[in-house]
Short mmCIF file of C-alpha atoms in Angstrom, two decimals:
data_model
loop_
_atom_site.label_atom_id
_atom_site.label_comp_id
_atom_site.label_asym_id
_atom_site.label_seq_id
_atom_site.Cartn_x
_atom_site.Cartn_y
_atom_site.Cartn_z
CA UNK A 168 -9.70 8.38 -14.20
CA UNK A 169 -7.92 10.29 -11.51
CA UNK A 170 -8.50 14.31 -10.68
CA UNK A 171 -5.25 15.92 -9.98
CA UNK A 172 -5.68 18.62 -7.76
CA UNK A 173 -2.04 21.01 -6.95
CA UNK A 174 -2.22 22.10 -3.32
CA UNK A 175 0.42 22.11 -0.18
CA UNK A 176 0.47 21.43 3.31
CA UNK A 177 0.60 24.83 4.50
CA UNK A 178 3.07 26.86 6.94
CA UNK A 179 5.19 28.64 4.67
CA UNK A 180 8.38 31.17 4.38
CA UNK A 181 7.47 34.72 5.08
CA UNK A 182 8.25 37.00 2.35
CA UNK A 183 11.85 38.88 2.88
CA UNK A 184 10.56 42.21 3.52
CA UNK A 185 8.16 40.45 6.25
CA UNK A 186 10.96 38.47 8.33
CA UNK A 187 13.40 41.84 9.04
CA UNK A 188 9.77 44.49 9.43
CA UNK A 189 8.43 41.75 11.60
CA UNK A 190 12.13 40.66 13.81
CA UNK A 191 12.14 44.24 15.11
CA UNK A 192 8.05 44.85 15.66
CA UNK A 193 8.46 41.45 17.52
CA UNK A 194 11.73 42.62 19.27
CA UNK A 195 9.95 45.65 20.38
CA UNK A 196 6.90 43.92 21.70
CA UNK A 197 8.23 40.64 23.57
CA UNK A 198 6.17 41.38 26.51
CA UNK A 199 2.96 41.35 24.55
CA UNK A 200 3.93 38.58 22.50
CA UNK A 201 4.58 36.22 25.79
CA UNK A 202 1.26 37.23 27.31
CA UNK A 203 -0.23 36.32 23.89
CA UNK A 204 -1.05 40.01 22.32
CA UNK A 205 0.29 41.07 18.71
CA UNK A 206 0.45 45.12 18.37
CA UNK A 207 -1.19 46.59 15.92
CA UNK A 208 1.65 47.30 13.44
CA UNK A 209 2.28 43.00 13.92
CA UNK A 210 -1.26 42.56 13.01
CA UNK A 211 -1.00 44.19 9.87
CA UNK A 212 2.35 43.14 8.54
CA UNK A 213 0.94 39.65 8.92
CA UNK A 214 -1.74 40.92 7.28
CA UNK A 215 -0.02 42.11 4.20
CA UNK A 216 2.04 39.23 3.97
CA UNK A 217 -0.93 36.74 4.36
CA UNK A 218 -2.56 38.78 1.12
CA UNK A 219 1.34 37.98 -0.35
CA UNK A 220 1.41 34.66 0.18
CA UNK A 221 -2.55 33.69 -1.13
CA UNK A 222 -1.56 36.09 -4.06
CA UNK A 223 1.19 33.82 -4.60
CA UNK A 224 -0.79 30.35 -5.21
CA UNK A 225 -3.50 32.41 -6.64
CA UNK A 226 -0.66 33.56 -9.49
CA UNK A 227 0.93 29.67 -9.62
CA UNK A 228 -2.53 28.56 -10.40
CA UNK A 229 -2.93 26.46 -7.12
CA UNK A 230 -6.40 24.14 -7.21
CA UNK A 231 -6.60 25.18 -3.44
CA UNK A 232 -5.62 27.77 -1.50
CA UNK A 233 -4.30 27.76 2.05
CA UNK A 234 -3.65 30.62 4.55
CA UNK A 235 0.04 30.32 4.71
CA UNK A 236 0.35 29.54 8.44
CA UNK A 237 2.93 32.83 8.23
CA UNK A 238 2.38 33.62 12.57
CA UNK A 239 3.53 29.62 13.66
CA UNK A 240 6.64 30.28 14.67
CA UNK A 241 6.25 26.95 16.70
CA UNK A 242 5.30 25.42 13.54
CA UNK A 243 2.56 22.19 14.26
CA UNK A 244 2.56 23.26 17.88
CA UNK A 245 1.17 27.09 17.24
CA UNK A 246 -2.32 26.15 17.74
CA UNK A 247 -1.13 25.10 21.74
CA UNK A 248 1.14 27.83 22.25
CA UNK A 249 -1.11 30.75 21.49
CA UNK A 250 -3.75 28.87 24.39
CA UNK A 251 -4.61 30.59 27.47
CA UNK A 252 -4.46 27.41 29.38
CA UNK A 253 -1.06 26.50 27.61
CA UNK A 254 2.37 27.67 29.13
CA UNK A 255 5.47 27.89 26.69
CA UNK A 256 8.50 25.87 28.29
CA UNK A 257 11.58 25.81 26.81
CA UNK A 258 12.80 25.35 23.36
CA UNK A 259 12.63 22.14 21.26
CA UNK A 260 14.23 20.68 18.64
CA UNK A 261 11.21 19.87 15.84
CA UNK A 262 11.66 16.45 14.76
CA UNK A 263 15.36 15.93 13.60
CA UNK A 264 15.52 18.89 11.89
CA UNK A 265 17.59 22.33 12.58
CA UNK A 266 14.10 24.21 13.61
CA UNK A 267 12.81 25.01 16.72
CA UNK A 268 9.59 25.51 18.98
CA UNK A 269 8.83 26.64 22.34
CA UNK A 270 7.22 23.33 24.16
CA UNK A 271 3.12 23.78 24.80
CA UNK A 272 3.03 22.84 28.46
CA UNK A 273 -1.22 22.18 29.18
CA UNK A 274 -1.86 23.46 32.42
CA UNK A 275 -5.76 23.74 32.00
CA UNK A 276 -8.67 22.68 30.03
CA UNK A 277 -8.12 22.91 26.25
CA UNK A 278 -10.86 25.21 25.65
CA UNK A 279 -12.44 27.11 22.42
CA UNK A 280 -9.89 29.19 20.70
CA UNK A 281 -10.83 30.21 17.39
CA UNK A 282 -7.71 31.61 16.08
CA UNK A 283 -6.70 29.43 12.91
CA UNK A 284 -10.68 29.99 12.29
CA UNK A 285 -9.45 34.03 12.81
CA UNK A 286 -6.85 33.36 10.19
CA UNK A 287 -8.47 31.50 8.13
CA UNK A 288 -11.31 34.24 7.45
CA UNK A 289 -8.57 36.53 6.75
CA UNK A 290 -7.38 34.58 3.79
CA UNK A 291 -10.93 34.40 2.40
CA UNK A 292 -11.10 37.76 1.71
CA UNK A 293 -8.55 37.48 -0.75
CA UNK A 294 -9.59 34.38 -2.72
CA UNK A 295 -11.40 35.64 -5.22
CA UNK A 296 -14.17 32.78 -5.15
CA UNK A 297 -11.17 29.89 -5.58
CA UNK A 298 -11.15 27.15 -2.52
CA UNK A 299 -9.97 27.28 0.19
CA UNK A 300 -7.78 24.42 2.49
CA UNK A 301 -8.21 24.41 5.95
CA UNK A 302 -4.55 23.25 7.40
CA UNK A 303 -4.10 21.88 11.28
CA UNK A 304 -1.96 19.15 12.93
CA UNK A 305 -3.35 16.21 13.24
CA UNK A 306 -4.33 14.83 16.88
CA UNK A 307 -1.12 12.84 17.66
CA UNK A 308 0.85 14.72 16.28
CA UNK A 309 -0.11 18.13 18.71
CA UNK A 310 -0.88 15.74 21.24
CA UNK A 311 3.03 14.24 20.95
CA UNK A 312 4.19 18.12 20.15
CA UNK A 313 2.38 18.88 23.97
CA UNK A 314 3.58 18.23 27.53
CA UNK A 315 0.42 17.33 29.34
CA UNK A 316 0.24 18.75 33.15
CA UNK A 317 -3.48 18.54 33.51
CA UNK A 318 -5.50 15.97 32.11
CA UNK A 319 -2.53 12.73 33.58
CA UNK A 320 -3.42 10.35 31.00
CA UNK A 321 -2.01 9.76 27.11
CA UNK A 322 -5.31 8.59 26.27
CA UNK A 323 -7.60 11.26 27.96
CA UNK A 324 -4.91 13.99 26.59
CA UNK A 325 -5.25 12.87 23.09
CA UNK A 326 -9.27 12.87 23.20
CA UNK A 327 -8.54 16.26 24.57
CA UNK A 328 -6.87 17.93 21.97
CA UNK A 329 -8.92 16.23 19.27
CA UNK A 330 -12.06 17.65 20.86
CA UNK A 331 -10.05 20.73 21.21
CA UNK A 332 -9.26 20.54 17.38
CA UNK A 333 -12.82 19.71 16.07
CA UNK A 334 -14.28 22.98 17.81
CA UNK A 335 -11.59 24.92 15.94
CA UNK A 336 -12.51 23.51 13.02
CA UNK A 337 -16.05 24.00 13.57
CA UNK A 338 -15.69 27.85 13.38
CA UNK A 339 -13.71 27.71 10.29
CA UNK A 340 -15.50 29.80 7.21
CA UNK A 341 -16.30 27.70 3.90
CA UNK A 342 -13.72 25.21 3.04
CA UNK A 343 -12.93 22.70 0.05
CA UNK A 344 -10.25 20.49 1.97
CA UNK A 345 -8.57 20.23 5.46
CA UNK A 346 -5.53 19.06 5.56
CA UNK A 347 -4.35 17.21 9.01
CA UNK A 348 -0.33 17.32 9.27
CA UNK A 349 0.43 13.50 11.53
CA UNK A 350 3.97 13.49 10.83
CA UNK A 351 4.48 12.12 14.70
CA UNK A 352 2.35 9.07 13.14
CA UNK A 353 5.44 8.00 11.46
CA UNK A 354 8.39 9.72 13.09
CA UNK A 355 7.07 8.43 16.81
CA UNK A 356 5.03 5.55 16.19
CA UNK A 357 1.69 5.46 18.97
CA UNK A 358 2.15 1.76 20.93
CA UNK A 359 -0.80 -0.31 20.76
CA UNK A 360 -3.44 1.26 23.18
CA UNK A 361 -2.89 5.00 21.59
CA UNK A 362 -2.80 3.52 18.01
CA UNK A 363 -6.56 1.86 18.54
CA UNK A 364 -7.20 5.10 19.47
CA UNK A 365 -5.98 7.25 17.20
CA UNK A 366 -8.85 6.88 14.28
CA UNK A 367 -11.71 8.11 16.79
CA UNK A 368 -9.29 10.98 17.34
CA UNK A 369 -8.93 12.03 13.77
CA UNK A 370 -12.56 10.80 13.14
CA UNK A 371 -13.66 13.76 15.70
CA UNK A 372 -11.74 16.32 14.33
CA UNK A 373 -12.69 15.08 10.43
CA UNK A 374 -16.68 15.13 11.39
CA UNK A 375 -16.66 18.80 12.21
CA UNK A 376 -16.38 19.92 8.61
CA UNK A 377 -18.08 18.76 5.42
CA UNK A 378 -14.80 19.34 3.55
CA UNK A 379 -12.80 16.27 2.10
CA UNK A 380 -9.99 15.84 4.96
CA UNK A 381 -6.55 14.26 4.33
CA UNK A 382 -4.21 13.04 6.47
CA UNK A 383 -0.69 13.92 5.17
CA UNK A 384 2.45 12.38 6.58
CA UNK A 385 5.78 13.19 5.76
CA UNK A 386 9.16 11.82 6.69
CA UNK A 387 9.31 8.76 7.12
CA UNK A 388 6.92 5.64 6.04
CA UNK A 389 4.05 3.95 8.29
CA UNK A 390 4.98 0.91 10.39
CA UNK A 391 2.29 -1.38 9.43
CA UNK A 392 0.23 -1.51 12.21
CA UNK A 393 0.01 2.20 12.46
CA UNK A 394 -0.74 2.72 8.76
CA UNK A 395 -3.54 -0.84 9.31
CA UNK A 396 -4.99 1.32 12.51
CA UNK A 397 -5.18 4.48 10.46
CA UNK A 398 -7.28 3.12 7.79
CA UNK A 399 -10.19 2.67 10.32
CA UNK A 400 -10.14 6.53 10.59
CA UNK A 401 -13.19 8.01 8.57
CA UNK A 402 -11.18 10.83 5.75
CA UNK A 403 -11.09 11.11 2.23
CA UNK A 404 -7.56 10.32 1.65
CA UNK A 405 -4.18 9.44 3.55
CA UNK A 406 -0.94 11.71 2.27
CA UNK A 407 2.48 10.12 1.78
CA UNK A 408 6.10 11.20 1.31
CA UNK A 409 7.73 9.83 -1.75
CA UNK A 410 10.82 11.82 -1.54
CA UNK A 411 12.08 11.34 1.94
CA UNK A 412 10.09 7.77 3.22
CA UNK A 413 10.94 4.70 1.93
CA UNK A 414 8.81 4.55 -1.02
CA UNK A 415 8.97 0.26 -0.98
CA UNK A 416 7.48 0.15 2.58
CA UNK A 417 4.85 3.01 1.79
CA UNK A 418 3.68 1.20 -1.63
CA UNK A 419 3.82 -2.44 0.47
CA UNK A 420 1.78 -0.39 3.20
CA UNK A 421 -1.36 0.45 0.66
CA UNK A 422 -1.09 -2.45 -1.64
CA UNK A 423 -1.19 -4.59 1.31
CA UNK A 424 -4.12 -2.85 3.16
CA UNK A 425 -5.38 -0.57 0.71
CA UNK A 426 -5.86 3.13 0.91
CA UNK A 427 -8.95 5.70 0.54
CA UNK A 428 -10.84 6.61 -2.84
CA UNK A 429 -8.27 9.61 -3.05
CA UNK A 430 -4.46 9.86 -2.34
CA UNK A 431 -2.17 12.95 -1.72
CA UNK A 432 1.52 12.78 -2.80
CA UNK A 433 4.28 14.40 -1.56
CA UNK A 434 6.45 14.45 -4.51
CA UNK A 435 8.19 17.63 -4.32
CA UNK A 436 10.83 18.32 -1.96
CA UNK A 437 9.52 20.68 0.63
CA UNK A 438 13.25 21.01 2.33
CA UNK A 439 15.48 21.05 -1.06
CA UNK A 440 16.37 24.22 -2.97
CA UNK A 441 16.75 21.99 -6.15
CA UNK A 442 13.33 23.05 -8.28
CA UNK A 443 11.58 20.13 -9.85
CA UNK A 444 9.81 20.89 -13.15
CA UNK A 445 5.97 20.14 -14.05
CA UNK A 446 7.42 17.04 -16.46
CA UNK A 447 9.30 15.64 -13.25
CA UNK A 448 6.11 16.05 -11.04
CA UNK A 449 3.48 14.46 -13.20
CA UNK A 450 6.31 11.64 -14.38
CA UNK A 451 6.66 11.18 -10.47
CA UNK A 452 2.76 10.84 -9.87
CA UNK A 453 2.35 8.62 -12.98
CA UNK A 454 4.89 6.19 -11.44
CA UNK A 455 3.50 6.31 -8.20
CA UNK A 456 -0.19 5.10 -9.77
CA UNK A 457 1.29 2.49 -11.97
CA UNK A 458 3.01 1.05 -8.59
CA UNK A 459 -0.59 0.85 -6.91
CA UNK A 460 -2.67 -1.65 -7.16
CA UNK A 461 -6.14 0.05 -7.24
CA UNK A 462 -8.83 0.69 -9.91
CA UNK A 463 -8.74 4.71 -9.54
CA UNK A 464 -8.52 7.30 -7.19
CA UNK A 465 -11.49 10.14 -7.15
CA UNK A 466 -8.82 12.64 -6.67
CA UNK A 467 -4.65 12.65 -6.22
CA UNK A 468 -3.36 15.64 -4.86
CA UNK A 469 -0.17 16.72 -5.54
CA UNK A 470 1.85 18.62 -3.28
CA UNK A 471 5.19 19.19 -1.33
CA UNK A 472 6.00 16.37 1.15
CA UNK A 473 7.13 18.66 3.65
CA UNK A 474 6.08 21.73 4.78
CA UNK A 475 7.56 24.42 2.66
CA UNK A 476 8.81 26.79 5.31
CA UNK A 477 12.20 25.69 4.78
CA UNK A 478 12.58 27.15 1.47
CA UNK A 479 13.72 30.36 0.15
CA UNK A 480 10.64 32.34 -1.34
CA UNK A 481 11.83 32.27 -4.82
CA UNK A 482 12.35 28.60 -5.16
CA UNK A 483 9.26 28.26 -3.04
CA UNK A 484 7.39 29.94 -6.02
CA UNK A 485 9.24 28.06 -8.46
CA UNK A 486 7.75 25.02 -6.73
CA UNK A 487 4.28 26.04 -6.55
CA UNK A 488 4.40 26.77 -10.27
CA UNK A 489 5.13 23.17 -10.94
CA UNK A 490 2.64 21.72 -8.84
CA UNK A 491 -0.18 23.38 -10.53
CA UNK A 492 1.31 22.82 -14.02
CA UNK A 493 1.83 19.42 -13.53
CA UNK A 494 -1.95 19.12 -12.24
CA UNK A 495 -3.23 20.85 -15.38
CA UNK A 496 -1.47 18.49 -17.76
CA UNK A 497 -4.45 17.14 -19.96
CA UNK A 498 -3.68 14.05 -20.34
CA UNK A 499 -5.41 11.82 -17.27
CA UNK A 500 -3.90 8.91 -15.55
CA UNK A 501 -5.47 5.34 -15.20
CA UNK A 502 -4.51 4.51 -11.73
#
């Protein structure tokens, strides 16, 4: 018998209130922000909304609990752009979608940074004792995110940044999951030399924490050799989008190669307004077992495919309502 567990992948809306206070702090402090300082009056309305936003999926009944991701305005590629040895180029279409980013350009060693580990212990303080998720981008995907000007080799840059990722992960305060976003892994397929390489990358980043880490994709499905190379990486569970992928390659993909002991399903639309009930969700993940062709899973997390950021907060809520509900239905499934 499977263990649902209701969680997301992290970066989402900011609260109403937050997106006007924080347009004109951030209008009045463009200089700071460039050279990489917040004010204090950005600090705290971060702050406050952060403490919204846990309150949120505390309230929903979430099984974990992530920080929100609220200050990544350059979504996946944040953890690059607020770098000392990162300059921000110009601005980038992320993925084919009608969001933006400012383009990480690595001029310098990828050093310590510590601040998702900053944010991170933020969000702790307002848990109440219920888990916590860790949330980063996965290897590839920064690496792909990234222009490299230092390190002059795909191979060397993407040992970089997962080295780079592990130490931030290393400072992180007590966590039940981490959750590595590789939606490049799917979208921009490595060729063959990066793909052999791209489970030692994960692997580094997955053996600086004793939490169970999953690798969530969304999108699109796996090519098969990139799904058959990601299988040698050493996590607890690979993630899948079942509302946007092609759900006949992705079920081909793990019946013909298998998966890990647990699974995480994207089965609510992260992107769409249109509110899926708790009945829809579980009826969604019950289909999804029936299709696979494994004994059980430990656990099956249930989540948005996407990231939610593209929501309005209200049917964001709505959302993380049904996920938990649909976890907490009694009634287990055989998978």
């Amino acid at each position: 018998m499977t263990e649902f567990v209701a969680t997301t992948p992290g970066l989402y809306p900011l609260p109403d209130w937050a997106k006007s206070d924080l347009s004109d702090l951030k209008g009045h402090q463009k200089h700071d922000l460039i050279s990489g300082d917040e004010s204090g009056d950005i600090v705290a309305a971060y702050e406050e909304a952060r403490a919204e936003v846990v309150g949120d999926q505390l309230d929903a009944g979430l099984d974990r609990i992530v920080e929100g991701q609220l200050r990544w305005d350059d979504m996946l590629a944040h953890p690059l752009t607020v770098h000392e040895n990162v300059e921000t180029g110009g601005i980038v279409r992320y993925y084919d979608n009608n969001n933006f980013y400012r383009d990480p350009q690595v001029v310098g060693e990828l050093t310590f940074s510590g601040d998702v580990a900053e944010e991170l212990n933020a969000a702790a303080d307002h848990l109440d004792g219920e888990p916590l998720q860790g949330v980063l981008p996965g290897p590839y995907s920064l690496s792909e995110l990234a222009s490299d000007e230092h390190y002059g080799d795909d191979a060397d840059f993407l040992d970089a940044v997962s080295e780079f990722l592990a130490a931030e992960v290393d400072a992180f305060p007590d966590h039940e999951t981490l959750y590595l976003l590789e939606p490049s892994l799917v979208t921009d397929a490595p060729d063959d030399d990066i793909a052999e390489r791209v489970p030692d990358a994960i692997d580094a980043v997955a053996d600086a924490t004793d939490a169970d880490v999953v690798v969530h994709t969304y999108w699109e499905a796996f090519d098969e050799k990139t799904y058959a190379h990601l299988m040698d990486a050493d996590v607890d569970a690979i993630g899948f989008d079942f509302v946007e992928a092609d759900r006949e390659q992705t079920l081909y993909n793990i019946n013909e190669y298998g998966t890990k002991e647990s699974i995480s399903l994207g089965l609510v639309d992260g992107q769409n307004t249109l509110v899926e009930g708790a009945e829809t969700v579980r009826e969604r993940a019950e289909w999804v077992l029936d299709q696979v062709q494994m004994s059980t899973f430990d656990t099956t997390y249930l989540t948005t495919n996407t990231e939610p950021f593209y929501l309005p907060v209200n049917k964001h809520k709505e959302k993380l309502a049904a996920l938990a509900e649909a976890a907490d239905v009694e009634t287990e499934v055989e998978a």
